PDB file of C-alpha atoms in Angstrom:
ATOM      1  CA  MET J   1     -55.551 -52.982 -23.451  1.00 35.00           C
ATOM      2  CA  THR J   2     -52.261 -53.270 -21.561  1.00 39.00           C
ATOM      3  CA  GLN J   3     -51.264 -49.841 -22.980  1.00 46.00           C
ATOM      4  CA  THR J   4     -54.770 -48.253 -22.038  1.00 85.00           C
ATOM      5  CA  THR J   5     -55.281 -49.390 -18.222  1.00 94.00           C
ATOM      6  CA  HIS J   6     -51.912 -48.073 -16.804  1.00 97.00           C
ATOM      7  CA  SER J   7     -48.829 -46.123 -17.828  1.00 97.00           C
ATOM      8  CA  LEU J   8     -45.262 -47.272 -16.940  1.00 97.00           C
ATOM      9  CA  HIS J   9     -42.054 -45.543 -16.838  1.00 98.00           C
ATOM     10  CA  ARG J  10     -38.928 -47.895 -16.731  1.00 98.00           C
ATOM     11  CA  GLY J  11     -36.178 -46.545 -14.366  1.00 98.00           C
ATOM     12  CA  THR J  12     -32.456 -47.066 -13.747  1.00 98.00           C
ATOM     13  CA  ALA J  13     -32.563 -47.930 -10.179  1.00 98.00           C
ATOM     14  CA  PRO J  14     -33.531 -50.766  -8.135  1.00 98.00           C
ATOM     15  CA  LEU J  15     -36.741 -48.681  -7.243  1.00 98.00           C
ATOM     16  CA  LEU J  16     -40.336 -49.333  -8.373  1.00 98.00           C
ATOM     17  CA  VAL J  17     -43.053 -46.780  -7.166  1.00 98.00           C
ATOM     18  CA  SER J  18     -46.667 -48.445  -7.801  1.00 98.00           C
ATOM     19  CA  MET J  19     -49.541 -45.678  -7.527  1.00 98.00           C
ATOM     20  CA  PRO J  20     -52.399 -47.942  -7.717  1.00 98.00           C
ATOM     21  CA  HIS J  21     -55.323 -45.709  -6.949  1.00 98.00           C
ATOM     22  CA  ILE J  22     -54.772 -42.514  -8.866  1.00 98.00           C
ATOM     23  CA  GLY J  23     -56.307 -43.556 -11.641  1.00 98.00           C
ATOM     24  CA  THR J  24     -60.080 -41.576 -12.750  1.00 98.00           C
ATOM     25  CA  ASP J  25     -61.549 -42.979 -15.453  1.00 98.00           C
ATOM     26  CA  ILE J  26     -64.598 -44.762 -15.634  1.00 98.00           C
ATOM     27  CA  ALA J  27     -65.650 -46.421 -18.864  1.00 96.00           C
ATOM     28  CA  ASP J  28     -68.545 -44.937 -20.696  1.00 96.00           C
ATOM     29  CA  GLU J  29     -70.135 -48.246 -20.638  1.00 96.00           C
ATOM     30  CA  LEU J  30     -70.318 -47.973 -16.992  1.00 98.00           C
ATOM     31  CA  GLN J  31     -71.087 -44.568 -16.369  1.00 98.00           C
ATOM     32  CA  SER J  32     -74.533 -45.217 -16.279  1.00 98.00           C
ATOM     33  CA  LEU J  33     -74.725 -47.763 -13.645  1.00 98.00           C
ATOM     34  CA  TYR J  34     -73.119 -45.493 -10.872  1.00 98.00           C
ATOM     35  CA  VAL J  35     -75.180 -42.636  -8.758  1.00 98.00           C
ATOM     36  CA  PRO J  36     -73.693 -39.224 -10.348  1.00 98.00           C
ATOM     37  CA  ARG J  37     -71.882 -38.665  -7.251  1.00 98.00           C
ATOM     38  CA  ALA J  38     -69.366 -41.360  -8.025  1.00 98.00           C
ATOM     39  CA  LEU J  39     -68.305 -39.924 -11.649  1.00 98.00           C
ATOM     40  CA  GLU J  40     -66.771 -37.113  -9.632  1.00 98.00           C
ATOM     41  CA  VAL J  41     -64.446 -40.092  -7.981  1.00 98.00           C
ATOM     42  CA  GLU J  42     -63.786 -38.426  -4.728  1.00 98.00           C
ATOM     43  CA  ASP J  43     -61.879 -41.231  -3.236  1.00 98.00           C
ATOM     44  CA  THR J  44     -58.917 -40.874  -5.848  1.00 98.00           C
ATOM     45  CA  ASP J  45     -55.460 -40.430  -4.125  1.00 98.00           C
ATOM     46  CA  TRP J  46     -55.397 -37.503  -5.859  1.00 98.00           C
ATOM     47  CA  HIS J  47     -51.841 -35.600  -6.927  1.00 98.00           C
ATOM     48  CA  LEU J  48     -49.805 -38.306  -6.154  1.00 98.00           C
ATOM     49  CA  ALA J  49     -47.824 -38.367  -9.380  1.00 98.00           C
ATOM     50  CA  ARG J  50     -47.329 -34.562  -8.855  1.00 98.00           C
ATOM     51  CA  LEU J  51     -46.153 -34.963  -5.073  1.00 98.00           C
ATOM     52  CA  TYR J  52     -43.959 -37.919  -6.223  1.00 98.00           C
ATOM     53  CA  GLU J  53     -42.544 -36.266  -9.415  1.00 98.00           C
ATOM     54  CA  TRP J  54     -38.994 -36.320  -7.824  1.00 98.00           C
ATOM     55  CA  VAL J  55     -38.842 -40.127  -8.365  1.00 98.00           C
ATOM     56  CA  VAL J  56     -37.919 -40.053 -12.094  1.00 98.00           C
ATOM     57  CA  PRO J  57     -34.995 -38.281 -12.069  1.00 98.00           C
ATOM     58  CA  MET J  58     -33.577 -40.233  -9.295  1.00 97.00           C
ATOM     59  CA  GLY J  59     -34.054 -43.263 -11.422  1.00 98.00           C
ATOM     60  CA  ALA J  60     -37.509 -44.878 -10.127  1.00 98.00           C
ATOM     61  CA  SER J  61     -39.630 -47.081 -12.173  1.00 98.00           C
ATOM     62  CA  VAL J  62     -43.212 -45.681 -11.686  1.00 98.00           C
ATOM     63  CA  LEU J  63     -46.456 -47.382 -12.587  1.00 98.00           C
ATOM     64  CA  HIS J  64     -49.624 -45.529 -12.555  1.00 97.00           C
ATOM     65  CA  ALA J  65     -53.438 -46.548 -13.037  1.00 98.00           C
ATOM     66  CA  LYS J  66     -55.586 -45.219 -15.277  1.00 98.00           C
ATOM     67  CA  TYR J  67     -58.785 -45.981 -14.275  1.00 98.00           C
ATOM     68  CA  SER J  68     -60.659 -45.405 -10.801  1.00 98.00           C
ATOM     69  CA  ARG J  69     -60.833 -47.739  -8.080  1.00 98.00           C
ATOM     70  CA  TYR J  70     -64.480 -47.664  -8.306  1.00 98.00           C
ATOM     71  CA  VAL J  71     -64.102 -49.807 -11.566  1.00 98.00           C
ATOM     72  CA  ILE J  72     -61.759 -51.901  -9.823  1.00 97.00           C
ATOM     73  CA  ASP J  73     -59.558 -51.828  -6.752  1.00 97.00           C
ATOM     74  CA  LEU J  74     -55.836 -52.802  -7.804  1.00 98.00           C
ATOM     75  CA  ASN J  75     -54.824 -52.892  -4.452  1.00 97.00           C
ATOM     76  CA  ARG J  76     -57.273 -55.492  -3.455  1.00 96.00           C
ATOM     77  CA  PRO J  77     -56.754 -59.733  -3.840  1.00 95.00           C
ATOM     78  CA  PRO J  78     -58.021 -61.397  -6.853  1.00 94.00           C
ATOM     79  CA  ASP J  79     -60.476 -63.501  -4.453  1.00 92.00           C
ATOM     80  CA  ASP J  80     -61.898 -60.603  -2.647  1.00 81.00           C
ATOM     81  CA  ALA J  81     -60.752 -61.531   0.599  1.00 82.00           C
ATOM     82  CA  PRO J  82     -61.144 -58.790   3.051  1.00 77.00           C
ATOM     83  CA  MET J  83     -57.473 -57.157   3.818  1.00 74.00           C
ATOM     84  CA  TYR J  84     -58.787 -56.132   7.590  1.00 70.00           C
ATOM     85  CA  PRO J  85     -61.093 -58.617   8.777  1.00 68.00           C
ATOM     86  CA  SER J  86     -63.804 -57.004  11.481  1.00 59.00           C
ATOM     87  CA  ALA J  87     -63.274 -53.865  10.157  1.00 60.00           C
ATOM     88  CA  SER J  88     -65.177 -51.981   7.217  1.00 62.00           C
ATOM     89  CA  ASN J  89     -63.757 -52.876   3.620  1.00 70.00           C
ATOM     90  CA  THR J  90     -63.876 -52.028   0.200  1.00 79.00           C
ATOM     91  CA  GLU J  91     -64.071 -54.819  -2.260  1.00 90.00           C
ATOM     92  CA  LEU J  92     -62.323 -55.864  -5.307  1.00 95.00           C
ATOM     93  CA  CYS J  93     -65.316 -53.963  -7.185  1.00 97.00           C
ATOM     94  CA  PRO J  94     -66.293 -51.416  -4.483  1.00 96.00           C
ATOM     95  CA  THR J  95     -69.852 -50.861  -4.112  1.00 96.00           C
ATOM     96  CA  ARG J  96     -69.744 -48.095  -1.505  1.00 96.00           C
ATOM     97  CA  PHE J  97     -67.913 -44.827  -1.106  1.00 97.00           C
ATOM     98  CA  PHE J  98     -65.592 -44.527   1.747  1.00 95.00           C
ATOM     99  CA  THR J  99     -68.303 -42.848   3.541  1.00 94.00           C
ATOM    100  CA  GLY J 100     -70.238 -45.776   3.222  1.00 94.00           C
ATOM    101  CA  ASP J 101     -72.759 -44.654   0.744  1.00 96.00           C
ATOM    102  CA  PRO J 102     -74.204 -46.875  -1.998  1.00 97.00           C
ATOM    103  CA  LEU J 103     -71.808 -46.291  -5.353  1.00 98.00           C
ATOM    104  CA  TYR J 104     -74.120 -48.023  -7.564  1.00 98.00           C
ATOM    105  CA  ARG J 105     -77.773 -47.388  -8.409  1.00 98.00           C
ATOM    106  CA  SER J 106     -80.117 -49.583  -7.198  1.00 97.00           C
ATOM    107  CA  GLY J 107     -79.878 -53.160  -8.777  1.00 97.00           C
ATOM    108  CA  CYS J 108     -76.801 -52.106 -10.815  1.00 98.00           C
ATOM    109  CA  GLU J 109     -73.546 -53.508  -8.640  1.00 97.00           C
ATOM    110  CA  PRO J 110     -71.687 -55.578 -10.393  1.00 97.00           C
ATOM    111  CA  ALA J 111     -72.608 -59.399 -10.583  1.00 97.00           C
ATOM    112  CA  ALA J 112     -69.958 -62.362 -10.564  1.00 96.00           C
ATOM    113  CA  THR J 113     -69.569 -62.450 -14.404  1.00 98.00           C
ATOM    114  CA  GLU J 114     -69.180 -58.654 -14.589  1.00 98.00           C
ATOM    115  CA  ARG J 115     -66.505 -58.993 -11.572  1.00 97.00           C
ATOM    116  CA  GLN J 116     -64.651 -61.618 -13.655  1.00 97.00           C
ATOM    117  CA  ARG J 117     -64.629 -59.586 -16.547  1.00 98.00           C
ATOM    118  CA  ARG J 118     -63.271 -56.358 -14.836  1.00 97.00           C
ATOM    119  CA  ARG J 119     -60.664 -58.440 -13.075  1.00 97.00           C
ATOM    120  CA  ALA J 120     -59.292 -59.639 -16.817  1.00 97.00           C
ATOM    121  CA  MET J 121     -59.948 -56.033 -18.497  1.00 97.00           C
ATOM    122  CA  TYR J 122     -58.364 -54.008 -15.675  1.00 98.00           C
ATOM    123  CA  TRP J 123     -56.656 -55.726 -12.775  1.00 98.00           C
ATOM    124  CA  GLN J 124     -54.529 -58.376 -14.645  1.00 98.00           C
ATOM    125  CA  PRO J 125     -53.039 -55.961 -16.901  1.00 97.00           C
ATOM    126  CA  TYR J 126     -51.670 -53.744 -13.814  1.00 98.00           C
ATOM    127  CA  HIS J 127     -50.416 -56.836 -11.882  1.00 98.00           C
ATOM    128  CA  ASP J 128     -48.410 -58.102 -14.974  1.00 98.00           C
ATOM    129  CA  ALA J 129     -46.777 -55.139 -15.632  1.00 98.00           C
ATOM    130  CA  LEU J 130     -46.106 -54.839 -12.110  1.00 98.00           C
ATOM    131  CA  ARG J 131     -44.401 -58.222 -12.029  1.00 98.00           C
ATOM    132  CA  THR J 132     -42.233 -57.982 -14.860  1.00 98.00           C
ATOM    133  CA  GLU J 133     -40.897 -54.988 -14.018  1.00 98.00           C
ATOM    134  CA  LEU J 134     -40.267 -56.002 -10.668  1.00 98.00           C
ATOM    135  CA  ASP J 135     -38.433 -59.164 -11.916  1.00 98.00           C
ATOM    136  CA  ARG J 136     -36.614 -56.972 -14.854  1.00 98.00           C
ATOM    137  CA  ILE J 137     -35.221 -54.583 -11.942  1.00 98.00           C
ATOM    138  CA  ARG J 138     -34.290 -57.735  -9.783  1.00 98.00           C
ATOM    139  CA  ALA J 139     -32.489 -59.268 -12.600  1.00 98.00           C
ATOM    140  CA  GLU J 140     -30.538 -56.303 -13.061  1.00 98.00           C
ATOM    141  CA  HIS J 141     -29.798 -55.207  -9.879  1.00 98.00           C
ATOM    142  CA  GLY J 142     -30.252 -58.430  -7.575  1.00 98.00           C
ATOM    143  CA  PHE J 143     -33.061 -56.887  -5.372  1.00 98.00           C
ATOM    144  CA  VAL J 144     -35.695 -54.433  -5.675  1.00 98.00           C
ATOM    145  CA  VAL J 145     -37.262 -51.835  -3.352  1.00 98.00           C
ATOM    146  CA  LEU J 146     -41.524 -51.573  -4.086  1.00 99.00           C
ATOM    147  CA  TRP J 147     -43.019 -48.637  -2.667  1.00 99.00           C
ATOM    148  CA  ASP J 148     -46.732 -48.493  -2.930  1.00 98.00           C
ATOM    149  CA  ALA J 149     -47.731 -44.744  -2.726  1.00 98.00           C
ATOM    150  CA  HIS J 150     -51.222 -44.033  -1.361  1.00 98.00           C
ATOM    151  CA  SER J 151     -53.342 -41.229   0.026  1.00 98.00           C
ATOM    152  CA  ILE J 152     -56.466 -40.762   1.696  1.00 98.00           C
ATOM    153  CA  ARG J 153     -58.473 -38.139   4.013  1.00 98.00           C
ATOM    154  CA  SER J 154     -57.697 -37.906   7.330  1.00 97.00           C
ATOM    155  CA  ARG J 155     -60.761 -38.280   8.687  1.00 96.00           C
ATOM    156  CA  ILE J 156     -63.131 -41.377   7.341  1.00 94.00           C
ATOM    157  CA  PRO J 157     -65.790 -42.677  10.061  1.00 92.00           C
ATOM    158  CA  TRP J 158     -66.733 -45.548   8.147  1.00 90.00           C
ATOM    159  CA  LEU J 159     -63.125 -47.201   7.644  1.00 89.00           C
ATOM    160  CA  PHE J 160     -61.637 -45.858  10.868  1.00 89.00           C
ATOM    161  CA  GLU J 161     -61.944 -44.001  14.159  1.00 91.00           C
ATOM    162  CA  GLY J 162     -61.031 -40.315  14.778  1.00 94.00           C
ATOM    163  CA  GLU J 163     -57.836 -38.815  12.536  1.00 96.00           C
ATOM    164  CA  LEU J 164     -55.465 -40.758  10.790  1.00 96.00           C
ATOM    165  CA  PRO J 165     -51.656 -40.231  11.631  1.00 97.00           C
ATOM    166  CA  GLY J 166     -50.329 -38.245   8.801  1.00 98.00           C
ATOM    167  CA  LEU J 167     -47.773 -40.912   7.403  1.00 98.00           C
ATOM    168  CA  ASN J 168     -48.818 -44.310   7.806  1.00 98.00           C
ATOM    169  CA  ILE J 169     -46.230 -47.162   7.148  1.00 98.00           C
ATOM    170  CA  GLY J 170     -47.038 -50.348   6.199  1.00 98.00           C
ATOM    171  CA  THR J 171     -44.802 -53.475   5.786  1.00 98.00           C
ATOM    172  CA  ALA J 172     -47.301 -56.156   6.642  1.00 97.00           C
ATOM    173  CA  ASP J 173     -46.111 -56.710  10.248  1.00 97.00           C
ATOM    174  CA  MET J 174     -42.596 -56.361   9.027  1.00 96.00           C
ATOM    175  CA  ALA J 175     -42.938 -59.316   6.655  1.00 98.00           C
ATOM    176  CA  SER J 176     -42.905 -57.598   3.603  1.00 98.00           C
ATOM    177  CA  ALA J 177     -39.675 -55.984   3.557  1.00 98.00           C
ATOM    178  CA  ASP J 178     -36.546 -56.806   5.985  1.00 98.00           C
ATOM    179  CA  GLU J 179     -36.851 -55.659   9.298  1.00 98.00           C
ATOM    180  CA  LYS J 180     -34.132 -53.231   8.772  1.00 98.00           C
ATOM    181  CA  ILE J 181     -35.726 -51.394   6.287  1.00 98.00           C
ATOM    182  CA  THR J 182     -39.080 -50.963   8.388  1.00 98.00           C
ATOM    183  CA  LYS J 183     -36.573 -49.419  11.099  1.00 98.00           C
ATOM    184  CA  ALA J 184     -34.870 -47.213   8.840  1.00 98.00           C
ATOM    185  CA  VAL J 185     -38.156 -45.912   7.186  1.00 98.00           C
ATOM    186  CA  SER J 186     -40.230 -45.372  10.841  1.00 98.00           C
ATOM    187  CA  ASN J 187     -36.354 -43.729  12.224  1.00 98.00           C
ATOM    188  CA  ALA J 188     -36.833 -41.227   9.136  1.00 98.00           C
ATOM    189  CA  ALA J 189     -40.421 -39.925  10.079  1.00 98.00           C
ATOM    190  CA  ARG J 190     -39.269 -40.238  13.429  1.00 98.00           C
ATOM    191  CA  ARG J 191     -37.012 -37.282  12.683  1.00 98.00           C
ATOM    192  CA  HIS J 192     -39.789 -35.096  11.779  1.00 98.00           C
ATOM    193  CA  PRO J 193     -42.189 -34.697  14.940  1.00 97.00           C
ATOM    194  CA  ALA J 194     -44.252 -32.175  13.121  1.00 97.00           C
ATOM    195  CA  PHE J 195     -45.560 -35.278  10.868  1.00 98.00           C
ATOM    196  CA  THR J 196     -47.686 -37.670  13.114  1.00 98.00           C
ATOM    197  CA  HIS J 197     -46.595 -41.323  11.788  1.00 98.00           C
ATOM    198  CA  ALA J 198     -47.528 -44.791  12.807  1.00 98.00           C
ATOM    199  CA  VAL J 199     -45.588 -48.048  11.520  1.00 98.00           C
ATOM    200  CA  ASN J 200     -48.111 -51.167  10.904  1.00 97.00           C
ATOM    201  CA  GLY J 201     -51.393 -49.363  12.463  1.00 94.00           C
ATOM    202  CA  ARG J 202     -54.674 -48.986  10.603  1.00 90.00           C
ATOM    203  CA  PHE J 203     -52.974 -49.638   7.447  1.00 93.00           C
ATOM    204  CA  LYS J 204     -50.509 -52.383   7.078  1.00 95.00           C
ATOM    205  CA  GLY J 205     -50.357 -52.428   3.338  1.00 96.00           C
ATOM    206  CA  GLY J 206     -52.720 -53.718   1.010  1.00 95.00           C
ATOM    207  CA  TYR J 207     -52.465 -56.855  -1.582  1.00 97.00           C
ATOM    208  CA  ILE J 208     -49.561 -55.127  -3.442  1.00 98.00           C
ATOM    209  CA  THR J 209     -47.554 -54.795  -0.384  1.00 98.00           C
ATOM    210  CA  ARG J 210     -48.500 -58.059   1.150  1.00 97.00           C
ATOM    211  CA  HIS J 211     -48.219 -60.276  -2.193  1.00 98.00           C
ATOM    212  CA  TYR J 212     -45.209 -58.857  -3.903  1.00 98.00           C
ATOM    213  CA  GLY J 213     -43.046 -58.161  -0.886  1.00 98.00           C
ATOM    214  CA  GLN J 214     -41.083 -61.277  -0.438  1.00 98.00           C
ATOM    215  CA  PRO J 215     -37.727 -60.351   1.406  1.00 98.00           C
ATOM    216  CA  ALA J 216     -36.413 -63.915   1.096  1.00 98.00           C
ATOM    217  CA  ASN J 217     -36.628 -63.672  -2.822  1.00 98.00           C
ATOM    218  CA  ASP J 218     -34.940 -60.043  -2.779  1.00 98.00           C
ATOM    219  CA  VAL J 219     -38.494 -58.028  -3.098  1.00 98.00           C
ATOM    220  CA  HIS J 220     -38.789 -55.504  -0.453  1.00 98.00           C
ATOM    221  CA  ALA J 221     -42.212 -53.748  -0.506  1.00 98.00           C
ATOM    222  CA  VAL J 222     -43.285 -50.508   1.590  1.00 98.00           C
ATOM    223  CA  GLN J 223     -46.737 -48.901   1.495  1.00 98.00           C
ATOM    224  CA  LEU J 224     -47.267 -45.297   2.653  1.00 98.00           C
ATOM    225  CA  GLU J 225     -50.541 -43.967   3.326  1.00 98.00           C
ATOM    226  CA  MET J 226     -50.408 -40.539   3.427  1.00 98.00           C
ATOM    227  CA  CYS J 227     -53.080 -38.170   4.850  1.00 98.00           C
ATOM    228  CA  GLN J 228     -53.982 -35.879   1.669  1.00 98.00           C
ATOM    229  CA  LYS J 229     -54.460 -32.810   4.325  1.00 98.00           C
ATOM    230  CA  LEU J 230     -50.715 -32.416   4.270  1.00 98.00           C
ATOM    231  CA  TYR J 231     -50.673 -31.564   0.298  1.00 98.00           C
ATOM    232  CA  MET J 232     -54.120 -30.817  -0.549  1.00 98.00           C
ATOM    233  CA  SER J 233     -57.566 -29.604   0.345  1.00 98.00           C
ATOM    234  CA  GLU J 234     -59.340 -32.706   1.344  1.00 98.00           C
ATOM    235  CA  LYS J 235     -62.637 -31.055   0.287  1.00 96.00           C
ATOM    236  CA  PRO J 236     -63.805 -30.758  -3.814  1.00 96.00           C
ATOM    237  CA  PRO J 237     -62.776 -29.570  -5.830  1.00 97.00           C
ATOM    238  CA  PHE J 238     -59.544 -31.291  -3.898  1.00 98.00           C
ATOM    239  CA  ALA J 239     -57.268 -28.693  -4.830  1.00 98.00           C
ATOM    240  CA  TYR J 240     -53.109 -29.283  -4.778  1.00 98.00           C
ATOM    241  CA  ASP J 241     -51.646 -27.008  -2.025  1.00 98.00           C
ATOM    242  CA  GLU J 242     -48.192 -26.204  -3.186  1.00 98.00           C
ATOM    243  CA  ALA J 243     -46.923 -24.501  -0.093  1.00 98.00           C
ATOM    244  CA  SER J 244     -48.084 -27.559   1.853  1.00 98.00           C
ATOM    245  CA  ALA J 245     -46.722 -30.075  -0.639  1.00 98.00           C
ATOM    246  CA  ARG J 246     -43.244 -28.217  -0.760  1.00 98.00           C
ATOM    247  CA  ALA J 247     -43.085 -29.004   3.040  1.00 98.00           C
ATOM    248  CA  VAL J 248     -43.879 -32.780   3.049  1.00 98.00           C
ATOM    249  CA  GLN J 249     -42.172 -33.504  -0.017  1.00 98.00           C
ATOM    250  CA  PRO J 250     -38.636 -33.627   1.432  1.00 98.00           C
ATOM    251  CA  VAL J 251     -40.202 -35.607   4.303  1.00 98.00           C
ATOM    252  CA  VAL J 252     -41.677 -38.369   2.062  1.00 98.00           C
ATOM    253  CA  ARG J 253     -38.424 -38.469  -0.066  1.00 98.00           C
ATOM    254  CA  GLU J 254     -36.317 -39.095   3.230  1.00 98.00           C
ATOM    255  CA  LEU J 255     -38.598 -41.899   4.141  1.00 98.00           C
ATOM    256  CA  LEU J 256     -38.056 -43.355   0.462  1.00 98.00           C
ATOM    257  CA  LEU J 257     -34.524 -42.955   0.246  1.00 98.00           C
ATOM    258  CA  ALA J 258     -34.460 -44.712   3.873  1.00 98.00           C
ATOM    259  CA  ALA J 259     -35.982 -47.791   2.311  1.00 98.00           C
ATOM    260  CA  LEU J 260     -33.865 -47.956  -0.662  1.00 98.00           C
ATOM    261  CA  VAL J 261     -30.549 -47.090   1.143  1.00 98.00           C
ATOM    262  CA  THR J 262     -31.044 -49.493   3.557  1.00 98.00           C
ATOM    263  CA  ALA J 263     -31.555 -52.182   0.800  1.00 98.00           C
ATOM    264  CA  GLU J 264     -28.980 -51.319  -0.887  1.00 98.00           C
ATOM    265  CA  ALA J 265     -26.458 -51.745   2.139  1.00 98.00           C
ATOM    266  CA  LEU J 266     -28.159 -55.345   2.903  1.00 98.00           C
ATOM    267  CA  TYR J 267     -26.817 -56.286  -0.523  1.00 97.00           C
ATOM    268  CA  GLY J 268     -23.488 -54.402  -0.143  1.00 92.00           C
ATOM    269  CA  ARG J 269     -23.867 -51.858  -2.503  1.00 81.00           C
TER     270      ARG J 269
END
């Protein structure tokens, strides 16, 4: 099952790029449980592998999810505790679209035993691969930067008010990465005023950033949640916009390199 729930490219740099929400698959035996609209998986982090295609040549390890977040959300804690108390949240096994509408046909929401099954079948292999690769990179280099890559529609009233900044940098209020890394990424974003940004605002980092980011143990985690309008259409069929993508890719690259170069300096590299 491990080989079918995700894909992992092992690189040579002290960098792991995680993409837990790019998966679009829903197992055949589950599809009849969902409303028809759900099979279009509209809340996917569309086209991120293409947007980040430059990370492989620079030596990064890259971890991709295969299954949709509608099956299970790989960036939620296994105990399903809310990531953002007092705000709208999606669960470990989401039951609503980002619009707040039900994902499942009436009475078909996953029960506790089904949620546990999905956790073992889909969630655990991804996290085992993530942990193993972080440990491998840290053993080889002495440290590792974990970049958790995400994207989202710029306006989703059920989740947040108004329009999101274009680039949302999260380091769990600077707990998941050395303070110098947070500042370096923020400064890199500030050099591009055409792209609005926020640091530890509405998106501070999900479970992956908060759980694995442990600066005292030489793992520095940064989440980038970016608005999809910066590189694609936010309406079906969610087409990739080559011109817009070419404009924002160098900015995303600069943010990521700011984290990596700063980490290298911290460790005398």
